[in-house]
PDB file of N, CA, C and O in Angstrom:
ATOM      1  N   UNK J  20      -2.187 -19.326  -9.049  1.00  0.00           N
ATOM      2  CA  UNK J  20      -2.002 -19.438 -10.477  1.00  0.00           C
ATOM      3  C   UNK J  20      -2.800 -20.628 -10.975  1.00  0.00           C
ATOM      4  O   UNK J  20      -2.496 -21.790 -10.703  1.00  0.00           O
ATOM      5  N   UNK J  21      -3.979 -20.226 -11.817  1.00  0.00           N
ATOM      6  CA  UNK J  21      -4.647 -21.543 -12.511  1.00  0.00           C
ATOM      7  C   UNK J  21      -3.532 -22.359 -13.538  1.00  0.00           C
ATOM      8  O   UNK J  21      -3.187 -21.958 -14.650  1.00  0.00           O
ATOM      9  N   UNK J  22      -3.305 -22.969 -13.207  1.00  0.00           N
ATOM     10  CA  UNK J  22      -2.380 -24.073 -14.096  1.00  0.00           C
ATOM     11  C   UNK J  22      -3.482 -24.995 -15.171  1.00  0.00           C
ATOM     12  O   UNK J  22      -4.632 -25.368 -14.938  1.00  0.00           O
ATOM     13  N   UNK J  23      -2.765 -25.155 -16.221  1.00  0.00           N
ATOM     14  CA  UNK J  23      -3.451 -25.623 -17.360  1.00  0.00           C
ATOM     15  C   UNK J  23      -1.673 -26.653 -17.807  1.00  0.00           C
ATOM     16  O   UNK J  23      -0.614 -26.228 -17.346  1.00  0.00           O
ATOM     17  N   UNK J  24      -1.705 -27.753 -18.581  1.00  0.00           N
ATOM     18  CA  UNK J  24      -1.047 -28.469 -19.195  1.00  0.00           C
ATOM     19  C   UNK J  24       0.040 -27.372 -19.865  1.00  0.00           C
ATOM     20  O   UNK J  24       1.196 -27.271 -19.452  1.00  0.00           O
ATOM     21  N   UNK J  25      -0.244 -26.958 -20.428  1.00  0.00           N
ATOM     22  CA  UNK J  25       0.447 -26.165 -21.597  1.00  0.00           C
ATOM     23  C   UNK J  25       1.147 -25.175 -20.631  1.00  0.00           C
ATOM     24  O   UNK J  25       2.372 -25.091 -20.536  1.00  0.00           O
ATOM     25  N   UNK J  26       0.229 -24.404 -19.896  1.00  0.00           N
ATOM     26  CA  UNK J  26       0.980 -23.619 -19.633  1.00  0.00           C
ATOM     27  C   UNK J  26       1.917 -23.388 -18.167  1.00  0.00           C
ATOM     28  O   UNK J  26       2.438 -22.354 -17.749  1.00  0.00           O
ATOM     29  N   UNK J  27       1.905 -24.787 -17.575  1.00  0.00           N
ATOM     30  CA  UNK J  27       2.460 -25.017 -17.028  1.00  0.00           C
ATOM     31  C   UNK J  27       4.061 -25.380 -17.357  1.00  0.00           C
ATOM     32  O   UNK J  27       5.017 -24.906 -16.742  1.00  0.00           O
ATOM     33  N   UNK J  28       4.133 -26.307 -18.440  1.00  0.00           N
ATOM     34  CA  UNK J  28       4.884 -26.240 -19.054  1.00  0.00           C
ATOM     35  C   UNK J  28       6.129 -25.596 -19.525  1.00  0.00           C
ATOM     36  O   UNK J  28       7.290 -25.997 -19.603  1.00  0.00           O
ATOM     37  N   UNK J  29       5.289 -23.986 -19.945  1.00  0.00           N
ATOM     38  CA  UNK J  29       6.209 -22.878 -20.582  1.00  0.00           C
ATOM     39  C   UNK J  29       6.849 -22.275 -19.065  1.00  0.00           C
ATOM     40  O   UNK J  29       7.755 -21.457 -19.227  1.00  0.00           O
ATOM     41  N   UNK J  30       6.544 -22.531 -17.851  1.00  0.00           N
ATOM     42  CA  UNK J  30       6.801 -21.687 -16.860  1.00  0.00           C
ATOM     43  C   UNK J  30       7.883 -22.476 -15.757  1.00  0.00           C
ATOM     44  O   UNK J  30       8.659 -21.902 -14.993  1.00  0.00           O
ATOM     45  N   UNK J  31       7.692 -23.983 -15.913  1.00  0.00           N
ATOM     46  CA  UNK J  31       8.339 -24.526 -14.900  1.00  0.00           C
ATOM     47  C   UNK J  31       9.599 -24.829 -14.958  1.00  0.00           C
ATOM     48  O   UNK J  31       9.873 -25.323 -13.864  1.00  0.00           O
ATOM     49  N   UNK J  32      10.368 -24.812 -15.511  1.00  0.00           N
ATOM     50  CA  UNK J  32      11.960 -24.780 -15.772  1.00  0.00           C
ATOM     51  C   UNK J  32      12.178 -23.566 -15.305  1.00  0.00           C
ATOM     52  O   UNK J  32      13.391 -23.359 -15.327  1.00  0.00           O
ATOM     53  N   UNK J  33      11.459 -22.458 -14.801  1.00  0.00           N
ATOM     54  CA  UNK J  33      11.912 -21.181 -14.585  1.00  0.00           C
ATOM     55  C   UNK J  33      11.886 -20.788 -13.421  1.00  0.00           C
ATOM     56  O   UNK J  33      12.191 -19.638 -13.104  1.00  0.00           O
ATOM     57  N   UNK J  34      11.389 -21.995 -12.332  1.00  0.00           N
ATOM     58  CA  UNK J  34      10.422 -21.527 -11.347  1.00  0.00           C
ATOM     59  C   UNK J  34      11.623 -21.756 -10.776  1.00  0.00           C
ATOM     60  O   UNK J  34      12.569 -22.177 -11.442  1.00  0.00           O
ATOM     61  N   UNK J  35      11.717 -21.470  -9.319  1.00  0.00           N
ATOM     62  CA  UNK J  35      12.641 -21.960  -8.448  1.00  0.00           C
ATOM     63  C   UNK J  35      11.626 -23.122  -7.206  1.00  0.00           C
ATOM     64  O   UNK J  35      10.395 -23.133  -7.204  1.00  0.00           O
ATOM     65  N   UNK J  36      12.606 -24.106  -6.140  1.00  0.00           N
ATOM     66  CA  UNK J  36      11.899 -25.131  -5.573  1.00  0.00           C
ATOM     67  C   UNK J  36      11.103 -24.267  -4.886  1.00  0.00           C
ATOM     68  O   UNK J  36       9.995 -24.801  -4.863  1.00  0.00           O
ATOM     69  N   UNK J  37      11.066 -23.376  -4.396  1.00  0.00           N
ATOM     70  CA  UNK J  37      10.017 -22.887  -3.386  1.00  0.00           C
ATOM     71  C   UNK J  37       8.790 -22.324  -3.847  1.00  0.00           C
ATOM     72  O   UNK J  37       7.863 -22.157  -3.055  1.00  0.00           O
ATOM     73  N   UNK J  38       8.701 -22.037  -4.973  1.00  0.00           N
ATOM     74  CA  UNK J  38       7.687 -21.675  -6.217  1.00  0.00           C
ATOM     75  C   UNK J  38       6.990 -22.977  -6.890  1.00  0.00           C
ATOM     76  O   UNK J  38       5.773 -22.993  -7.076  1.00  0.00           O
ATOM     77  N   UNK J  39       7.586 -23.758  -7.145  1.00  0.00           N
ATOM     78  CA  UNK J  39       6.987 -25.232  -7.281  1.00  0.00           C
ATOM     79  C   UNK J  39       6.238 -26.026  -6.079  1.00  0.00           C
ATOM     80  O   UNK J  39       5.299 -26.800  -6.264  1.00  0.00           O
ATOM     81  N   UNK J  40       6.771 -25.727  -4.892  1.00  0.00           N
ATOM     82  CA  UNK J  40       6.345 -26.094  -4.021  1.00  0.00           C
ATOM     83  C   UNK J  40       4.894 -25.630  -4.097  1.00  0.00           C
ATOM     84  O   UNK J  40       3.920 -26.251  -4.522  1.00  0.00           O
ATOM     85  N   UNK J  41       4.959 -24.530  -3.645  1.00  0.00           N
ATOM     86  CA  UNK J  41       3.548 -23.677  -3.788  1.00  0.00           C
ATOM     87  C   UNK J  41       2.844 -24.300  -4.789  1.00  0.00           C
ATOM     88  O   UNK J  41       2.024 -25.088  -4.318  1.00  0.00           O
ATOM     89  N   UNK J  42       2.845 -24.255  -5.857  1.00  0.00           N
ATOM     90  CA  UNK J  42       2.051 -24.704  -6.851  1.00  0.00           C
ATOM     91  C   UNK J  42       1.757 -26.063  -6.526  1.00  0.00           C
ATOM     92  O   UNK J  42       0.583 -26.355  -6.301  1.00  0.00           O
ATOM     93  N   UNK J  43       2.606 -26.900  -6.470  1.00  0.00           N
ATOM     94  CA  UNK J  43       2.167 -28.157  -5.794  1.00  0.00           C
ATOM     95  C   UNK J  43       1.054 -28.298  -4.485  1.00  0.00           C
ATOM     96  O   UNK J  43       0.084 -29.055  -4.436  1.00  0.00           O
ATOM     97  N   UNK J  44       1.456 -27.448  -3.579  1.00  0.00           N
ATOM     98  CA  UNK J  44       0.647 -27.379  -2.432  1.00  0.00           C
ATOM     99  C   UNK J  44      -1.045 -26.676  -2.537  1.00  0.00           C
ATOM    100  O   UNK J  44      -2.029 -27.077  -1.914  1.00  0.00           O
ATOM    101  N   UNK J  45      -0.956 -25.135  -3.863  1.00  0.00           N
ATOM    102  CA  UNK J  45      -1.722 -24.923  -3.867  1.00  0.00           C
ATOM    103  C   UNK J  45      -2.786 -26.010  -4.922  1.00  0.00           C
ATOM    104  O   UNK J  45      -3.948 -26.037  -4.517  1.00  0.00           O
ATOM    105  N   UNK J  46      -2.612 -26.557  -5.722  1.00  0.00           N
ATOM    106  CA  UNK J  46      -3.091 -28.211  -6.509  1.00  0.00           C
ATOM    107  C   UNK J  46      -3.493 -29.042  -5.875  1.00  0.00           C
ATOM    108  O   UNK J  46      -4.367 -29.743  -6.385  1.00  0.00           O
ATOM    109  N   UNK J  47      -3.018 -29.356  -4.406  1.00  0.00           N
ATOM    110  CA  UNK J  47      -3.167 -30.319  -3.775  1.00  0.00           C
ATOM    111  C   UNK J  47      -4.843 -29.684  -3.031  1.00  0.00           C
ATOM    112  O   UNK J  47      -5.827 -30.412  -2.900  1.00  0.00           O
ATOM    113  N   UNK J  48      -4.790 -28.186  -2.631  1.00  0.00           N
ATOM    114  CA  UNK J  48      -5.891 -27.737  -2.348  1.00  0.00           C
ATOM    115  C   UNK J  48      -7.188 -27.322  -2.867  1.00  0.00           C
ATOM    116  O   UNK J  48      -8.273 -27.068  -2.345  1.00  0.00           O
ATOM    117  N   UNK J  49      -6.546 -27.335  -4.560  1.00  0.00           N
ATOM    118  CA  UNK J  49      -7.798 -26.969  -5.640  1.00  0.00           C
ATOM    119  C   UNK J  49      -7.895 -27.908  -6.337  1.00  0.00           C
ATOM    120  O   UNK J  49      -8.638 -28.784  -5.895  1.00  0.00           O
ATOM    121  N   UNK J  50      -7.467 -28.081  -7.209  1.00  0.00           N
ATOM    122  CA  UNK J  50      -8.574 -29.050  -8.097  1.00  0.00           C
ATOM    123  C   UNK J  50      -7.528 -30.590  -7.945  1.00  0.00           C
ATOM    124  O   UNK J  50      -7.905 -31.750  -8.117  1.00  0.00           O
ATOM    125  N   UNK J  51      -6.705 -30.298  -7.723  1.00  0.00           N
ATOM    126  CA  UNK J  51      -5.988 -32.377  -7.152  1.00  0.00           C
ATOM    127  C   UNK J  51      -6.271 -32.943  -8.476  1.00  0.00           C
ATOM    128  O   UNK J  51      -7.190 -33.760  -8.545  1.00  0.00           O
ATOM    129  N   UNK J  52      -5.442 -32.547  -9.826  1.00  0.00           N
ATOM    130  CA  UNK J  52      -5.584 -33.028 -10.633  1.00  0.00           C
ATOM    131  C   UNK J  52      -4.218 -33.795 -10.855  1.00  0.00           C
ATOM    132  O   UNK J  52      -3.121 -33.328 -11.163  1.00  0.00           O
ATOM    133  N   UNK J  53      -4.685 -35.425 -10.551  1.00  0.00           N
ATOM    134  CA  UNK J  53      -3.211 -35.974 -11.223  1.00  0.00           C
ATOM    135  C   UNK J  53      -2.048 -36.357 -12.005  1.00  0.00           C
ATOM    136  O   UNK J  53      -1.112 -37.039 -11.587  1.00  0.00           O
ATOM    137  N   UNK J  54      -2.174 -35.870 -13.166  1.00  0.00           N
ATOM    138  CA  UNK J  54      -1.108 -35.521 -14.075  1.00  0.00           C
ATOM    139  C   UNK J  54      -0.757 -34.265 -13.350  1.00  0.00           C
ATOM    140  O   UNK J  54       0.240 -34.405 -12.642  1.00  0.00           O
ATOM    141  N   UNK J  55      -1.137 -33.426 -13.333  1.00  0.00           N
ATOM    142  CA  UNK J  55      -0.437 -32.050 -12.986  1.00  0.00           C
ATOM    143  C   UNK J  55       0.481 -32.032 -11.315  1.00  0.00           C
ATOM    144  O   UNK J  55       1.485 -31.446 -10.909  1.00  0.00           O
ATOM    145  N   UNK J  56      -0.502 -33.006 -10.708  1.00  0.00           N
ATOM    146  CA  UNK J  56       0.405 -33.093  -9.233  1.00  0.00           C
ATOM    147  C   UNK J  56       2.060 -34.166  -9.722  1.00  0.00           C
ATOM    148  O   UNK J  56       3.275 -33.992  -9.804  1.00  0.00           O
ATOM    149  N   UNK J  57       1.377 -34.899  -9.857  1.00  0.00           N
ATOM    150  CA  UNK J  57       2.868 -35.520 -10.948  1.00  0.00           C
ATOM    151  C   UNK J  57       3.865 -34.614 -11.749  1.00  0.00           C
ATOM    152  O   UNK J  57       5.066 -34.640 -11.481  1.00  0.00           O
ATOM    153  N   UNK J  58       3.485 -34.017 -12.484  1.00  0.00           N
ATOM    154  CA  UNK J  58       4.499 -33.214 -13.148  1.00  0.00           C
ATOM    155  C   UNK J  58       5.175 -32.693 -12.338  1.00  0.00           C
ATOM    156  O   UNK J  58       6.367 -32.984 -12.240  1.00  0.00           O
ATOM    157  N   UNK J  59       4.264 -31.297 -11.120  1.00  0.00           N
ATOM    158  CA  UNK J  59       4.720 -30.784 -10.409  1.00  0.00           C
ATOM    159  C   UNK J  59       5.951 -31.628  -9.064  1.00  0.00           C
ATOM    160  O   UNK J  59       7.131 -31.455  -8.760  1.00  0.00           O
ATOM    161  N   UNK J  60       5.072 -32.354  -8.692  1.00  0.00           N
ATOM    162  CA  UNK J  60       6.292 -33.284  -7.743  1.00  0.00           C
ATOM    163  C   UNK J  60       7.411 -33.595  -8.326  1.00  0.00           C
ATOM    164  O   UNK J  60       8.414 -33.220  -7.720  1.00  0.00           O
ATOM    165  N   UNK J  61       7.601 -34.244  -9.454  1.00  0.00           N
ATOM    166  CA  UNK J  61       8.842 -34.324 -10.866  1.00  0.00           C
ATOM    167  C   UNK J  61       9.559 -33.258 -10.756  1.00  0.00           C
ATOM    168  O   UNK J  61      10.750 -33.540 -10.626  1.00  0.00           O
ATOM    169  N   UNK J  62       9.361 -32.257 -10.754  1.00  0.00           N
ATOM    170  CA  UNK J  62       9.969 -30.802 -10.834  1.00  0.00           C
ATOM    171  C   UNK J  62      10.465 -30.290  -9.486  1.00  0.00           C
ATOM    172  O   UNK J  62      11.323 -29.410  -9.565  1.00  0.00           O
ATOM    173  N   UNK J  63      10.196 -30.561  -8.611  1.00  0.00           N
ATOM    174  CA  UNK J  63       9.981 -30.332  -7.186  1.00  0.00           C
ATOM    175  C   UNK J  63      11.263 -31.159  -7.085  1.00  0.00           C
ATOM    176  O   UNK J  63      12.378 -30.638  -7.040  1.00  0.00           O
ATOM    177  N   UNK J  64      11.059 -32.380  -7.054  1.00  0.00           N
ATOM    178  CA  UNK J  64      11.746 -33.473  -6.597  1.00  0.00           C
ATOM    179  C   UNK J  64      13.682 -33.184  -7.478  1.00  0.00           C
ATOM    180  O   UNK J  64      14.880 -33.136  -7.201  1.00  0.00           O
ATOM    181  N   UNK J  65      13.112 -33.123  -8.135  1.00  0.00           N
ATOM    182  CA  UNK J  65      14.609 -32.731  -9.153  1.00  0.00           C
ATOM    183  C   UNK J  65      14.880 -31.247  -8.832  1.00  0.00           C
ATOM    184  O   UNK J  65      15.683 -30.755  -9.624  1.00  0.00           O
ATOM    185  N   UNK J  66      14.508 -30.549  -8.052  1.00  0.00           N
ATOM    186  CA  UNK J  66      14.675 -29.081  -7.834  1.00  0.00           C
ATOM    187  C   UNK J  66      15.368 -29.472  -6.648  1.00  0.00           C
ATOM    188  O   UNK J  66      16.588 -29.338  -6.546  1.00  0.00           O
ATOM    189  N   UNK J  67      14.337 -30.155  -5.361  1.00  0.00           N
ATOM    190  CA  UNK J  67      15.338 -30.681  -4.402  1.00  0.00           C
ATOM    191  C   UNK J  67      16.665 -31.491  -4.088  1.00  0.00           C
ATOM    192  O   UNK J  67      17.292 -31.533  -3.030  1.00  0.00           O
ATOM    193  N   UNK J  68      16.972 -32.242  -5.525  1.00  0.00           N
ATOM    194  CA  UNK J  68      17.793 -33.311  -5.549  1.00  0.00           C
ATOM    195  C   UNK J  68      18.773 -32.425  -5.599  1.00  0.00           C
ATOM    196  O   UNK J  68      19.570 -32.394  -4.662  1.00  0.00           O
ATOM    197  N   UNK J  69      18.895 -31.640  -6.558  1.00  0.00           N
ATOM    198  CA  UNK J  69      19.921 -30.700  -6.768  1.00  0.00           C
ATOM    199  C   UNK J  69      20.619 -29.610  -6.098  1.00  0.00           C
ATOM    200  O   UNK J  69      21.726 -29.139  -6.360  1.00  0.00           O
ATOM    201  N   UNK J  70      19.586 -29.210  -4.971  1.00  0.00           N
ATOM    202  CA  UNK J  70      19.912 -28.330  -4.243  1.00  0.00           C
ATOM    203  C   UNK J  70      20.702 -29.511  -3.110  1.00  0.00           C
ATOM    204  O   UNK J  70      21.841 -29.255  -2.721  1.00  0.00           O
ATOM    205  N   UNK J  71      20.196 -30.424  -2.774  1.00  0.00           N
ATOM    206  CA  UNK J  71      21.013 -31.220  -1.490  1.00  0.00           C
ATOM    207  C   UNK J  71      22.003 -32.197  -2.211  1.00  0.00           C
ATOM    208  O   UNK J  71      22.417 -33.045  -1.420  1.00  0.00           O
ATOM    209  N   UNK J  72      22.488 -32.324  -3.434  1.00  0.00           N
ATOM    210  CA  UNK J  72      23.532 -32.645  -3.861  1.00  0.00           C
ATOM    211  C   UNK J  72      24.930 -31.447  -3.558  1.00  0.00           C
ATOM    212  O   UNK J  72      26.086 -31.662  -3.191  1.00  0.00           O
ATOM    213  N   UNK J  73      24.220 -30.180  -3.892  1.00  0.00           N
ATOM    214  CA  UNK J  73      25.234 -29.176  -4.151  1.00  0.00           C
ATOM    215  C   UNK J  73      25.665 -29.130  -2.464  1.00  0.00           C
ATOM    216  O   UNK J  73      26.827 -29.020  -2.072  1.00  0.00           O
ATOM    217  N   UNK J  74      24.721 -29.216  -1.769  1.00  0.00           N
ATOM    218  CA  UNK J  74      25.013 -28.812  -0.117  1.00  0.00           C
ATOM    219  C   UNK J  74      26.139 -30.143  -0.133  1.00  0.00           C
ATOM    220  O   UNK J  74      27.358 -29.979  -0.075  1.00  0.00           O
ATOM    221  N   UNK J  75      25.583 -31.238  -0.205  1.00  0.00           N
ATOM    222  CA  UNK J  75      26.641 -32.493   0.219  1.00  0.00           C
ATOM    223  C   UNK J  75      27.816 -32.183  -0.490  1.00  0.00           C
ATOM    224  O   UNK J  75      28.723 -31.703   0.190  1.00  0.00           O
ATOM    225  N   UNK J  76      27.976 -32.306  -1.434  1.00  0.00           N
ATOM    226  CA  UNK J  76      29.623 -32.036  -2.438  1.00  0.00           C
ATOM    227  C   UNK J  76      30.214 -30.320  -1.598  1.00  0.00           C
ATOM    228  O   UNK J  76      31.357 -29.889  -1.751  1.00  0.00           O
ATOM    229  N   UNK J  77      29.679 -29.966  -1.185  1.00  0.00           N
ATOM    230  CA  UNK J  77      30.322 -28.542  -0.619  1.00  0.00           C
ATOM    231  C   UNK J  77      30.897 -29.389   0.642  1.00  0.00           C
ATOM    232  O   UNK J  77      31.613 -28.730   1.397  1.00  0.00           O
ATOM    233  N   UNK J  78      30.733 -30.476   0.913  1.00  0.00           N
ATOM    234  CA  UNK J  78      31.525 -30.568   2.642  1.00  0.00           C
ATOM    235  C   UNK J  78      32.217 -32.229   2.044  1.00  0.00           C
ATOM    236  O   UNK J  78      32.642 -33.050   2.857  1.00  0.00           O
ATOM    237  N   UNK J  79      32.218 -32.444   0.803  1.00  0.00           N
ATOM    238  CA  UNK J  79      33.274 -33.406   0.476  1.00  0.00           C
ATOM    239  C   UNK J  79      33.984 -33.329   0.289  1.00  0.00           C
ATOM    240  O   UNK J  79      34.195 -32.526  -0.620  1.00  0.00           O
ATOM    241  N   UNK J  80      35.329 -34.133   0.970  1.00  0.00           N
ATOM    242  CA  UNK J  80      36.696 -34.046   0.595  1.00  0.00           C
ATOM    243  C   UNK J  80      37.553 -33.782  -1.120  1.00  0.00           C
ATOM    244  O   UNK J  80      37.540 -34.572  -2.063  1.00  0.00           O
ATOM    245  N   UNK J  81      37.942 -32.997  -1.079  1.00  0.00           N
ATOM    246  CA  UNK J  81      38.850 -33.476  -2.479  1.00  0.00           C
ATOM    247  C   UNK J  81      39.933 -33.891  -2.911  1.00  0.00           C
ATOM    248  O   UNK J  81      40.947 -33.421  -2.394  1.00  0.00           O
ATOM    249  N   UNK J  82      40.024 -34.561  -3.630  1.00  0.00           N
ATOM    250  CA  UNK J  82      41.496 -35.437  -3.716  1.00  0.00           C
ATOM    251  C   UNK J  82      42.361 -35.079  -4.782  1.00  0.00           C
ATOM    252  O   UNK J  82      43.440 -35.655  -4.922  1.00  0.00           O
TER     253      UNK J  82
END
């Protein structure tokens, strides 16, 4: 997927982490443009946070 500013934008709240990933990985192999590797890692990173929050609170006690 050629990624452009804009239209990266309209698509990435929708993506799931393993779809961001890709895009990240495939960026890193084409054009390594840094705003866009930034955004993407941002998105990535908060895609992952969330998924290994939900795993940890699933094996925490409740009171």
């Amino acid at each position: 997927m050629k990624l452009t500013w804009r239209s990266m934008h309209e698509v990435l709240t929708k993506l799931t982490e393993e779809e961001v990933l890709k895009l990240l990985q495939e960026e890193q192999a084409g054009a390594n443009r840094i705003t866009i590797l930034t955004r993407l890692h941002q998105r990535y990173s908060s895609l992952r946070v969330e998924r290994e929050r939900v795993q940890l609170l699933r094996g925490a006690a409740t009171l």
